[in-house]
Short mmCIF file of C-alpha atoms in Angstrom, two decimals:
data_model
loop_
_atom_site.label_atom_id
_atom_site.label_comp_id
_atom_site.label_asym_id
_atom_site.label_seq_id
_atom_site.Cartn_x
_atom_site.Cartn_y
_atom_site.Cartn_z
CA UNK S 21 -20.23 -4.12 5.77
CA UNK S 22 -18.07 -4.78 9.12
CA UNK S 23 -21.21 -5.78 10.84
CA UNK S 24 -22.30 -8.41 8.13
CA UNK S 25 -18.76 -9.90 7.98
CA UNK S 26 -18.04 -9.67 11.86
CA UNK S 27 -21.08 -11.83 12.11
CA UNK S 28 -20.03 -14.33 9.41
CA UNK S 29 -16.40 -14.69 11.97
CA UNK S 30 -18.74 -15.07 14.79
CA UNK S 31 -21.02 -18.13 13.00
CA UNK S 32 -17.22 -19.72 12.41
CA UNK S 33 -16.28 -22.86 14.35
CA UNK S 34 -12.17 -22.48 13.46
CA UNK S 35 -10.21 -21.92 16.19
CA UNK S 36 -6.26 -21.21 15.49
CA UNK S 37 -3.74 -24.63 15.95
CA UNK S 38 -0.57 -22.34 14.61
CA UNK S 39 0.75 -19.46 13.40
CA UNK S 40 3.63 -19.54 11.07
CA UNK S 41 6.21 -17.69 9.71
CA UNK S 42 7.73 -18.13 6.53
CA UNK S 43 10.79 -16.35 5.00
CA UNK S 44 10.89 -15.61 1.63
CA UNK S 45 14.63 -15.10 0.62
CA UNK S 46 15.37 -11.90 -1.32
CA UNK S 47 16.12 -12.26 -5.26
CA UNK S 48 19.53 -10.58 -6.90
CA UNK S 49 19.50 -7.24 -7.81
CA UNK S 50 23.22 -6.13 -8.90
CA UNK S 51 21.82 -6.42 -12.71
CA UNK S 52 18.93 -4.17 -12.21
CA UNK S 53 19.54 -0.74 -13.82
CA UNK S 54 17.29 1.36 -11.60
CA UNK S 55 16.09 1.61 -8.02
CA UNK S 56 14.37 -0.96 -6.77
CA UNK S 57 12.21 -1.92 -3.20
CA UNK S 58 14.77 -2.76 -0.21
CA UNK S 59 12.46 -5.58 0.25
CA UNK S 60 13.21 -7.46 -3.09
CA UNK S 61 16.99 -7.92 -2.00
CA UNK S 62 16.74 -8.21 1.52
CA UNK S 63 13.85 -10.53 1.69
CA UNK S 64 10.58 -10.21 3.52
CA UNK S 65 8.21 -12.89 5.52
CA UNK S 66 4.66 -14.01 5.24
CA UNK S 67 2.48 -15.27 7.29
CA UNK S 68 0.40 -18.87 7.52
CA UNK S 69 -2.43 -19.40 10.22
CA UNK S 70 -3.29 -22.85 10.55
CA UNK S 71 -6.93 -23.68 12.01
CA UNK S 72 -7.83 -26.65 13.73
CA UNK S 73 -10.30 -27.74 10.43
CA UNK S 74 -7.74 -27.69 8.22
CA UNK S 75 -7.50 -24.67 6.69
CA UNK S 76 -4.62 -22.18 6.18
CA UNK S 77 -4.57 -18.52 6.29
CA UNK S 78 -1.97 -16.76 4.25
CA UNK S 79 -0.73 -12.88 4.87
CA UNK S 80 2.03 -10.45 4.28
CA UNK S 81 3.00 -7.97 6.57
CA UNK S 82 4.50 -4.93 5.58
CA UNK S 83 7.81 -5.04 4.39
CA UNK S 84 9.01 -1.52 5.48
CA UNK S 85 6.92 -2.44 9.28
CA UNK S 86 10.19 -4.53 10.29
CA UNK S 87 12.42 -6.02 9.21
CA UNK S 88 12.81 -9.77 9.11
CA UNK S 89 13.66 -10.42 12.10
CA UNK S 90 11.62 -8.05 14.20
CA UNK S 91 9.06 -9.60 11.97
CA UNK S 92 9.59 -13.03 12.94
CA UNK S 93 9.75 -12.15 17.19
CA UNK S 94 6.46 -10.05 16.83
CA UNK S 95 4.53 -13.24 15.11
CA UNK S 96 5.96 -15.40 18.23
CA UNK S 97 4.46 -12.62 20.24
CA UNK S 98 1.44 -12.34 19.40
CA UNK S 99 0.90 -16.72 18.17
CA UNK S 100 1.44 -16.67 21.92
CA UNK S 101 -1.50 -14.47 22.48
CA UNK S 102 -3.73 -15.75 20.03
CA UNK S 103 -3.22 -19.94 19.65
CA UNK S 104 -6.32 -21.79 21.02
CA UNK S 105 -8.45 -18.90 20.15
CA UNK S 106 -11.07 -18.46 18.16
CA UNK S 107 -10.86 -17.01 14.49
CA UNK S 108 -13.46 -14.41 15.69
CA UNK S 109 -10.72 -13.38 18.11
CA UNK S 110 -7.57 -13.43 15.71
CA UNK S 111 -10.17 -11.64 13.43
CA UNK S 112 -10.56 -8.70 15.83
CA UNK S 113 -7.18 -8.86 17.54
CA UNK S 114 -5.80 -5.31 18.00
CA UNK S 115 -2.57 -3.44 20.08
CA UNK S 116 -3.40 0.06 19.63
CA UNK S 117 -0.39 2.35 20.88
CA UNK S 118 -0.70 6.02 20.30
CA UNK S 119 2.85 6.87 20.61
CA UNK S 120 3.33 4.88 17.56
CA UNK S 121 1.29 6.78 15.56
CA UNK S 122 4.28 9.32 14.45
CA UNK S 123 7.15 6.17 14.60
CA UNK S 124 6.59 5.78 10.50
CA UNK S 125 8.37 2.36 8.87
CA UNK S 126 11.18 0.12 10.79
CA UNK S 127 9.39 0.49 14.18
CA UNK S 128 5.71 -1.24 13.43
CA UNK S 129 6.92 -5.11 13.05
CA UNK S 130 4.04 -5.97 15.74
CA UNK S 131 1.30 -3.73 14.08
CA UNK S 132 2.18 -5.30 10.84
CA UNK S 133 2.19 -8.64 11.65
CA UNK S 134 -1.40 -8.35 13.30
CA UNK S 135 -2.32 -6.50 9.66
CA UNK S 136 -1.49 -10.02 8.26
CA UNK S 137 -3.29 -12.01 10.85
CA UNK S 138 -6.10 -10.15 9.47
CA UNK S 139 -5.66 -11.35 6.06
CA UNK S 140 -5.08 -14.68 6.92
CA UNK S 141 -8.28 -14.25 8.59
CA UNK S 142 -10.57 -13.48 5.78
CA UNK S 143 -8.90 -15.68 3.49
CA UNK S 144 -10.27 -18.47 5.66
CA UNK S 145 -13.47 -17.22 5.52
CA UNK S 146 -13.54 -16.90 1.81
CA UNK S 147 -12.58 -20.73 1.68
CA UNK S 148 -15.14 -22.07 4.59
CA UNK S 149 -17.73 -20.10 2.33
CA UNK S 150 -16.04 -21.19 -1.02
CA UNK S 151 -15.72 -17.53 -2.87
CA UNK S 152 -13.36 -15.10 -3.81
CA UNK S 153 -11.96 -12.61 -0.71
CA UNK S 154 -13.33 -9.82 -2.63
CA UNK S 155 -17.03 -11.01 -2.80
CA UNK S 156 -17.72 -11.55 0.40
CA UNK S 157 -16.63 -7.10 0.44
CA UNK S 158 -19.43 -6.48 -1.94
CA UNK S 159 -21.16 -9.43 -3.89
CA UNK S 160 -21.86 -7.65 -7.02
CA UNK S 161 -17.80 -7.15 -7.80
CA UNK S 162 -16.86 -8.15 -10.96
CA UNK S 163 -13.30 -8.41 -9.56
CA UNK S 164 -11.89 -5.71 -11.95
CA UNK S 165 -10.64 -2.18 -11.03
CA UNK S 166 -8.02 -0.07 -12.90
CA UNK S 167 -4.53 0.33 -12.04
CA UNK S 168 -2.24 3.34 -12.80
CA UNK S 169 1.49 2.61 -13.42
CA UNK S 170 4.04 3.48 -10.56
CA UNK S 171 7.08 3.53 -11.22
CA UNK S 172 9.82 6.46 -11.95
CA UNK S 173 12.82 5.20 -10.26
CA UNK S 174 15.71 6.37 -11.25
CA UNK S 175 19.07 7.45 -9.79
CA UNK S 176 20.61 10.79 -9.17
CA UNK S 177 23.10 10.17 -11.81
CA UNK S 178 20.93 9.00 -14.78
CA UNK S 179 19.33 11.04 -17.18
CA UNK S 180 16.00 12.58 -16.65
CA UNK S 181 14.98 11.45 -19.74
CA UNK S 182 14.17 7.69 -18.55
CA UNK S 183 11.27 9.15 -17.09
CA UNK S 184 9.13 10.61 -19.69
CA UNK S 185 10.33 7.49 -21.87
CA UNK S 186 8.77 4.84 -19.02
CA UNK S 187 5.49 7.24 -18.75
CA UNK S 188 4.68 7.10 -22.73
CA UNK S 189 5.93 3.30 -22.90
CA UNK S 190 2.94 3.01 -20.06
CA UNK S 191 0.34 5.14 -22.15
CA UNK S 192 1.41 2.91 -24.95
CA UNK S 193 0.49 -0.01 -23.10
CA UNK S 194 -2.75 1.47 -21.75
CA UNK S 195 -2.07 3.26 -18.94
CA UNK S 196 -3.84 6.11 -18.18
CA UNK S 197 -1.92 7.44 -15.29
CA UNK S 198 1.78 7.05 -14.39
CA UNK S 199 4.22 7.79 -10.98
CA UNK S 200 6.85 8.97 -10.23
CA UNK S 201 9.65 10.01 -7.50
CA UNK S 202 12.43 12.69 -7.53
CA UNK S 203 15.99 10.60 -8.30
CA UNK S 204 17.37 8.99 -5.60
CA UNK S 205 21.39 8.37 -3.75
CA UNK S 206 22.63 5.14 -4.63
CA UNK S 207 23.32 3.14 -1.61
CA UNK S 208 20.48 4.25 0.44
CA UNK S 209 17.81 1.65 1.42
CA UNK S 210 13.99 3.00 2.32
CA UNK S 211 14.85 2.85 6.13
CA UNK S 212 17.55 5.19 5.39
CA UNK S 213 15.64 7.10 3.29
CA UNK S 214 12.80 7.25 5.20
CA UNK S 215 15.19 8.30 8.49
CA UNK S 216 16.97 10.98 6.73
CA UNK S 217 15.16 12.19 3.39
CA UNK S 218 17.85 13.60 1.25
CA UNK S 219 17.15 17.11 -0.54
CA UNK S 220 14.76 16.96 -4.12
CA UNK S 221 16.25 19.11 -6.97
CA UNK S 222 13.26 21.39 -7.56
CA UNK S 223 14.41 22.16 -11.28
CA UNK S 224 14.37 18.23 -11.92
CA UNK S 225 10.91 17.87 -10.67
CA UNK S 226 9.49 20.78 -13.03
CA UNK S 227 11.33 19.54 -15.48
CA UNK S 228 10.27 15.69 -15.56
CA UNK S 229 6.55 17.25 -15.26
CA UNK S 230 7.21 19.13 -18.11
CA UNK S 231 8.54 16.56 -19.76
CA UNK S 232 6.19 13.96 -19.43
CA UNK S 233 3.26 16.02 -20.01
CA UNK S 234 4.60 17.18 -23.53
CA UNK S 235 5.42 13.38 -24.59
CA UNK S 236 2.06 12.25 -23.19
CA UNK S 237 -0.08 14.54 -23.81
CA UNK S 238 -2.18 16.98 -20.62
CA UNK S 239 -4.59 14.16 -21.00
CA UNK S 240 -2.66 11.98 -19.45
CA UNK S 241 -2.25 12.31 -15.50
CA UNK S 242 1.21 12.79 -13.22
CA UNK S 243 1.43 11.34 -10.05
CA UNK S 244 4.36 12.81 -7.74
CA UNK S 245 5.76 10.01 -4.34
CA UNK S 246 8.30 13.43 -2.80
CA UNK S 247 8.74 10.50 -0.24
CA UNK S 248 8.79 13.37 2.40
CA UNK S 249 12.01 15.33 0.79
CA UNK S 250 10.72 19.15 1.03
CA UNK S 251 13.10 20.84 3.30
CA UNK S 252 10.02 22.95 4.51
CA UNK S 253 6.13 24.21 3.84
CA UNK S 254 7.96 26.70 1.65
CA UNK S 255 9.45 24.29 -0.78
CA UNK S 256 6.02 22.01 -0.84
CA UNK S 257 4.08 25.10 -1.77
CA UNK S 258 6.81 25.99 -4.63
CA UNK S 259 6.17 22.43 -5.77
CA UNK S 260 2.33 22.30 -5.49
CA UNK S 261 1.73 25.67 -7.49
CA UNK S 262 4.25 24.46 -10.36
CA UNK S 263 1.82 21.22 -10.94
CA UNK S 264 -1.04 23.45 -10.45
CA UNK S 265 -0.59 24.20 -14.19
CA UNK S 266 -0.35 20.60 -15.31
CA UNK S 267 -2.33 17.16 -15.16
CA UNK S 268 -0.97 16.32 -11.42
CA UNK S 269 -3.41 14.03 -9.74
CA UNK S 270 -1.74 14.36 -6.45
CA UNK S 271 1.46 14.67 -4.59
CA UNK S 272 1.93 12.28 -2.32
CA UNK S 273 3.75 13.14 1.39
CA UNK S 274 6.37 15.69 0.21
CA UNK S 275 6.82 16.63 3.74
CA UNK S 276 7.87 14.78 6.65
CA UNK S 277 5.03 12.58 8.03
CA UNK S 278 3.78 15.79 10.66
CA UNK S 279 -0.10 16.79 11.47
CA UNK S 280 0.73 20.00 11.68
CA UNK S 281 2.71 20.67 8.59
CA UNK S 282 -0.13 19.18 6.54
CA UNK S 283 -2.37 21.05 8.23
CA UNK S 284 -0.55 24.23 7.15
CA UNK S 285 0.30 22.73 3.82
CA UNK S 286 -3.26 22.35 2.66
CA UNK S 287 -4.56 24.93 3.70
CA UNK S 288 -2.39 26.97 1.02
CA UNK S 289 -2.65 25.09 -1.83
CA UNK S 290 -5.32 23.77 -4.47
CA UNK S 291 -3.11 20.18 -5.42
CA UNK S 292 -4.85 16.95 -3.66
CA UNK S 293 -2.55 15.89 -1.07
CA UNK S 294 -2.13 12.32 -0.47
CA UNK S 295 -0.60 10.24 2.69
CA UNK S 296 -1.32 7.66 4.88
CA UNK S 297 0.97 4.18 4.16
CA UNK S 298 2.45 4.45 7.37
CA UNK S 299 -0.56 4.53 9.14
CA UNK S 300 -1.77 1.47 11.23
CA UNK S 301 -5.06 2.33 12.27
CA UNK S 302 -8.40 3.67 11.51
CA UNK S 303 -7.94 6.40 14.17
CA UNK S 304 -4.97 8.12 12.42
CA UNK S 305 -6.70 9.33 9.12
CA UNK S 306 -9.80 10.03 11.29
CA UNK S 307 -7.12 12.53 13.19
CA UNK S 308 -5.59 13.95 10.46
CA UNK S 309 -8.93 14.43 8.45
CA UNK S 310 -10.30 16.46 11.02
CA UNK S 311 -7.41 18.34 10.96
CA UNK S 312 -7.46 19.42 7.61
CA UNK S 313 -4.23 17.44 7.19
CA UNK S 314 -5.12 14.97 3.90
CA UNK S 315 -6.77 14.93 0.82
CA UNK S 316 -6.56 11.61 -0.04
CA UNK S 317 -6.14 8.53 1.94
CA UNK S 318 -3.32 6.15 1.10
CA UNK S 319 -3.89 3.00 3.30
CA UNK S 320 -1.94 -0.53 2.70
CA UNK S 321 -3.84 -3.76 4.23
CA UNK S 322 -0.19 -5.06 5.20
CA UNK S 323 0.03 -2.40 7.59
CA UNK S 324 -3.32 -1.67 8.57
CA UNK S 325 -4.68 -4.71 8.11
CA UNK S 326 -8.53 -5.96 6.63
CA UNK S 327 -11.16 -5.14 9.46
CA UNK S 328 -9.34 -1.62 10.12
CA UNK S 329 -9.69 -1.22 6.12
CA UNK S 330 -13.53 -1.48 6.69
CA UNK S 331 -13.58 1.46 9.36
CA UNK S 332 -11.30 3.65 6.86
CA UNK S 333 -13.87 3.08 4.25
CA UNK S 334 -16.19 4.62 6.67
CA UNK S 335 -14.83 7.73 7.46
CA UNK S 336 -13.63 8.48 3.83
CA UNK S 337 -16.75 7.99 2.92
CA UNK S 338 -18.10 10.54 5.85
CA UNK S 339 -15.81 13.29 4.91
CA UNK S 340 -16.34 12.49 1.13
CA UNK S 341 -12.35 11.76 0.61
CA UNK S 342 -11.49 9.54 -2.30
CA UNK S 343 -9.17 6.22 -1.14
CA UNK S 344 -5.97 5.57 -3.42
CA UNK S 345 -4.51 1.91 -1.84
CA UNK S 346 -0.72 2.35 -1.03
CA UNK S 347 0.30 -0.91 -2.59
CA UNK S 348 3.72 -1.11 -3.39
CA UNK S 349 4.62 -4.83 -1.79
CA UNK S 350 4.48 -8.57 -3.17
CA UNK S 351 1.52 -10.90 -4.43
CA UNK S 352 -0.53 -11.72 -1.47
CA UNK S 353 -0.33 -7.95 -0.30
CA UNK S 354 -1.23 -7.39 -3.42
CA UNK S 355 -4.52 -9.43 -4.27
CA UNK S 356 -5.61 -8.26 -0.68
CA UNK S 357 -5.68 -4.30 -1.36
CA UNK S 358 -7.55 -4.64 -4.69
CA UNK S 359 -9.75 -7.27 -3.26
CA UNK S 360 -10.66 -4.30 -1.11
CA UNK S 361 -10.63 -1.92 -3.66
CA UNK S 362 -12.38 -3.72 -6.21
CA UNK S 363 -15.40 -3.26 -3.11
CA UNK S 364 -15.80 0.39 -3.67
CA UNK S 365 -16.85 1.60 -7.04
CA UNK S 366 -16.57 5.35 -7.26
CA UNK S 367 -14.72 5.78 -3.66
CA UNK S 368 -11.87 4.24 -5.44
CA UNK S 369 -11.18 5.06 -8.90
CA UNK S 370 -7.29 3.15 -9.49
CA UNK S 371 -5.05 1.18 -7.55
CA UNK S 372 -1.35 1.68 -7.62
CA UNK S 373 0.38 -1.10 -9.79
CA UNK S 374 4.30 -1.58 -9.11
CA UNK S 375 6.21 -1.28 -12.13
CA UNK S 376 9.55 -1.50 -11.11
CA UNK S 377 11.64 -4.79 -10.97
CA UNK S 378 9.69 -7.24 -8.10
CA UNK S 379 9.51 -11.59 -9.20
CA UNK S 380 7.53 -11.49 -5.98
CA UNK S 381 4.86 -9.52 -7.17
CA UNK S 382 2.85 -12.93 -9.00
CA UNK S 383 4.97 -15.57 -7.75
CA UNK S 384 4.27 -16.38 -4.35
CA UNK S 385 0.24 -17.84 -4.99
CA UNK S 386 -0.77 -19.83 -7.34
CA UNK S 387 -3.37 -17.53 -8.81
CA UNK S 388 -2.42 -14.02 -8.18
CA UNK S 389 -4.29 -10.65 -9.13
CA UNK S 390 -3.40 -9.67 -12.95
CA UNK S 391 -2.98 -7.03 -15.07
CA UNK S 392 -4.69 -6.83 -18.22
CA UNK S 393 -4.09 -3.83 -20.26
CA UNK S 394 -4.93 -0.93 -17.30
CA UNK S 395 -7.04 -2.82 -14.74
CA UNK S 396 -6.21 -5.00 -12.25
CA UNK S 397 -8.73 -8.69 -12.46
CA UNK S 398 -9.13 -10.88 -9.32
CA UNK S 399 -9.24 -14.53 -9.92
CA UNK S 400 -12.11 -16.44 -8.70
CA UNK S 401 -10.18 -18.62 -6.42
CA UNK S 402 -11.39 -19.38 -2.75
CA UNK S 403 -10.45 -16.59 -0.70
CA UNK S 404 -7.24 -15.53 -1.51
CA UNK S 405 -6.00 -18.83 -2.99
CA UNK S 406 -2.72 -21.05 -2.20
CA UNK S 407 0.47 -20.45 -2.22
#
């Protein structure tokens, strides 16, 4: 696939005129009952590349990479680097620094703004060719893929019940799969949370799982976000052998974001493991597969970005790992990772859909990806549409 579309870049006569930020300003959230992302308060950016034919490019960096304005110097950095150029060049445009590769969210403004550049990149493409993003990833894509509901958000001081009654008002709706995360601190945004995870209440865990698999029924599968919270292997272990006896698709990073501790991790218990949304490249879930470190791999195109995608789908496929798309952010984020996903029937089986309270999830294009019932549908726009 890379080859095919590298050569497509190549055959393109746009060369970049601009690159452009544009801040989208953060929507009220004092009304909100639960948790919701950092992001939808405090704002976020996107990013426009302007080609010398006309066309614009639109991308959203990650969120949780920077914040707005580390966001906004790293796409003056790197406009400098790339204006004049060719979109071949933008296209393949990489800064690959190892000693990032443990920083996790608040330190990778740069790496995320290339991850848009990326998107910007092949959403020119799909409009110089005049199709959808996701067909020029695989031509016979019917644009549809299923979603499973991610949500669970509650705080530490509200009832545990709110969870098993937003996983059956999901089944109800169609949902075949629901998420969730251990209660949270008020007052803690997911840099703080992410700096210093506070402790999970082991009895509250078992209990939701217990919970929700009674009101839903075992056929219905439990997805666990620890958000790194086990105080050690020990606590992990306790945690994967309790969902060992129910319908728990995966946990997802209940330990600090360490090779090693994986490693260990894995090697002790029988639940899929899941990580990988801090991750920039293509050589850090190559590292930590051979390592034994992950089960399944978690990427997000606004941090990794589209042509870096392409190589993950590579080595998943070589080590036979099954891809679940971190995918947590706003619309054009959004219709990027299941415009990817939507390219790899049976490597990819469901894409995480945000439940929780986000206007920016459809509103910033004109056309955005849509849930119907379970399944996420792609529009037929030209590449990834306008905004």
């Amino acid at each position: 696939m890379l080859e095919e579309i590298d050569n497509l870049f190549k055959e393109s006569n746009a060369s970049i005129s601009k690159i452009e930020v544009k801040v989208i300003k953060g929507a009220s959230v004092s009304r909100q009952e639960f948790p919701t992302a950092s992001f939808v308060s405090t704002g976020f950016c996107i990013v426009l590349l302007h080609t010398n034919s006309g066309l614009i490019g639109i991308g959203e960096p990650s969120p949780y990479g920077g914040d707005v304005d580390s966001t906004i110097n790293a796409v003056d950095e790197v406009s400098q680097k790339l204006k004049g150029e060719s979109l071949y060049k933008a296209w393949t445009y990489r800064v690959v620094d190892k000693k990032l590769f443990n920083v996790g969210y608040g330190g990778l403004a740069k790496q995320a703004v290339i991850a848009a550049i990326s998107q910007c990149c092949i959403d020119i493409l799909g409009k110089q060719l005049n199709i959808p993003v996701y067909k020029i990833f695989n031509p016979e894509s019917d644009g549809v893929i299923p979603a499973y509901a991610s949500g669970g958000m509650i705080y530490d001081d509200q009832s545990l019940d709110l969870y098993a009654k937003e996983a059956l008002e999901y089944k109800n709706k169609g949902f075949n799969v629901w998420k969730f995360r251990p209660s949270t601190p008020k007052g803690l945004n997911h840099f703080q949370r992410n700096k210093m995870p506070p402790p999970i209440d082991m009895q509250a865990i078992q209990q939701t799982i217990k919970d929700v698999s009674k009101a839903c029924g075992k056929e219905f599968e439990i997805l666990l976000d620890v958000g790194c919270r086990c105080r050690d292997v020990r606590e992990a272990i306790e945690l994967c052998e309790f969902s060992s006896d129910y319908n728990v698709g995966f946990i997802e990073e209940p330990l600090p974001r360490n090779i090693e501790l994986y490693s260990e991790l894995i090697s002790k218990t029988n639940i899929k493991i899941a990580t990988g949304e801090t991750f920039f490249s293509s050589e850090q879930f190559e590292l930590w597969v051979i390592n034994n470190a992950i089960d399944i791999f978690q990427p997000d195109v606004n941090l990794v970005g589209v042509r870096e995608m392409i190589k993950i789908f590579s080595i998943a496929k070589k080590y036979d790992k099954e891809i679940v798309f971190h995918n947590w952010a706003n619309a054009i984020s959004n219709i990027a990772n299941v415009s990817l996903a939507s390219a790899l029937p049976g490597q990819c089986k469901y894409v995480e859909s945000s439940i929780v309270y986000n206007p920016f999830r459809r509103g910033l294009i004109k056309n955005p990806a849509i849930l119907i019932n379970e399944n996420f549908r792609l529009p037929n726009s030209f590449g990834f549409g306008s905004i």
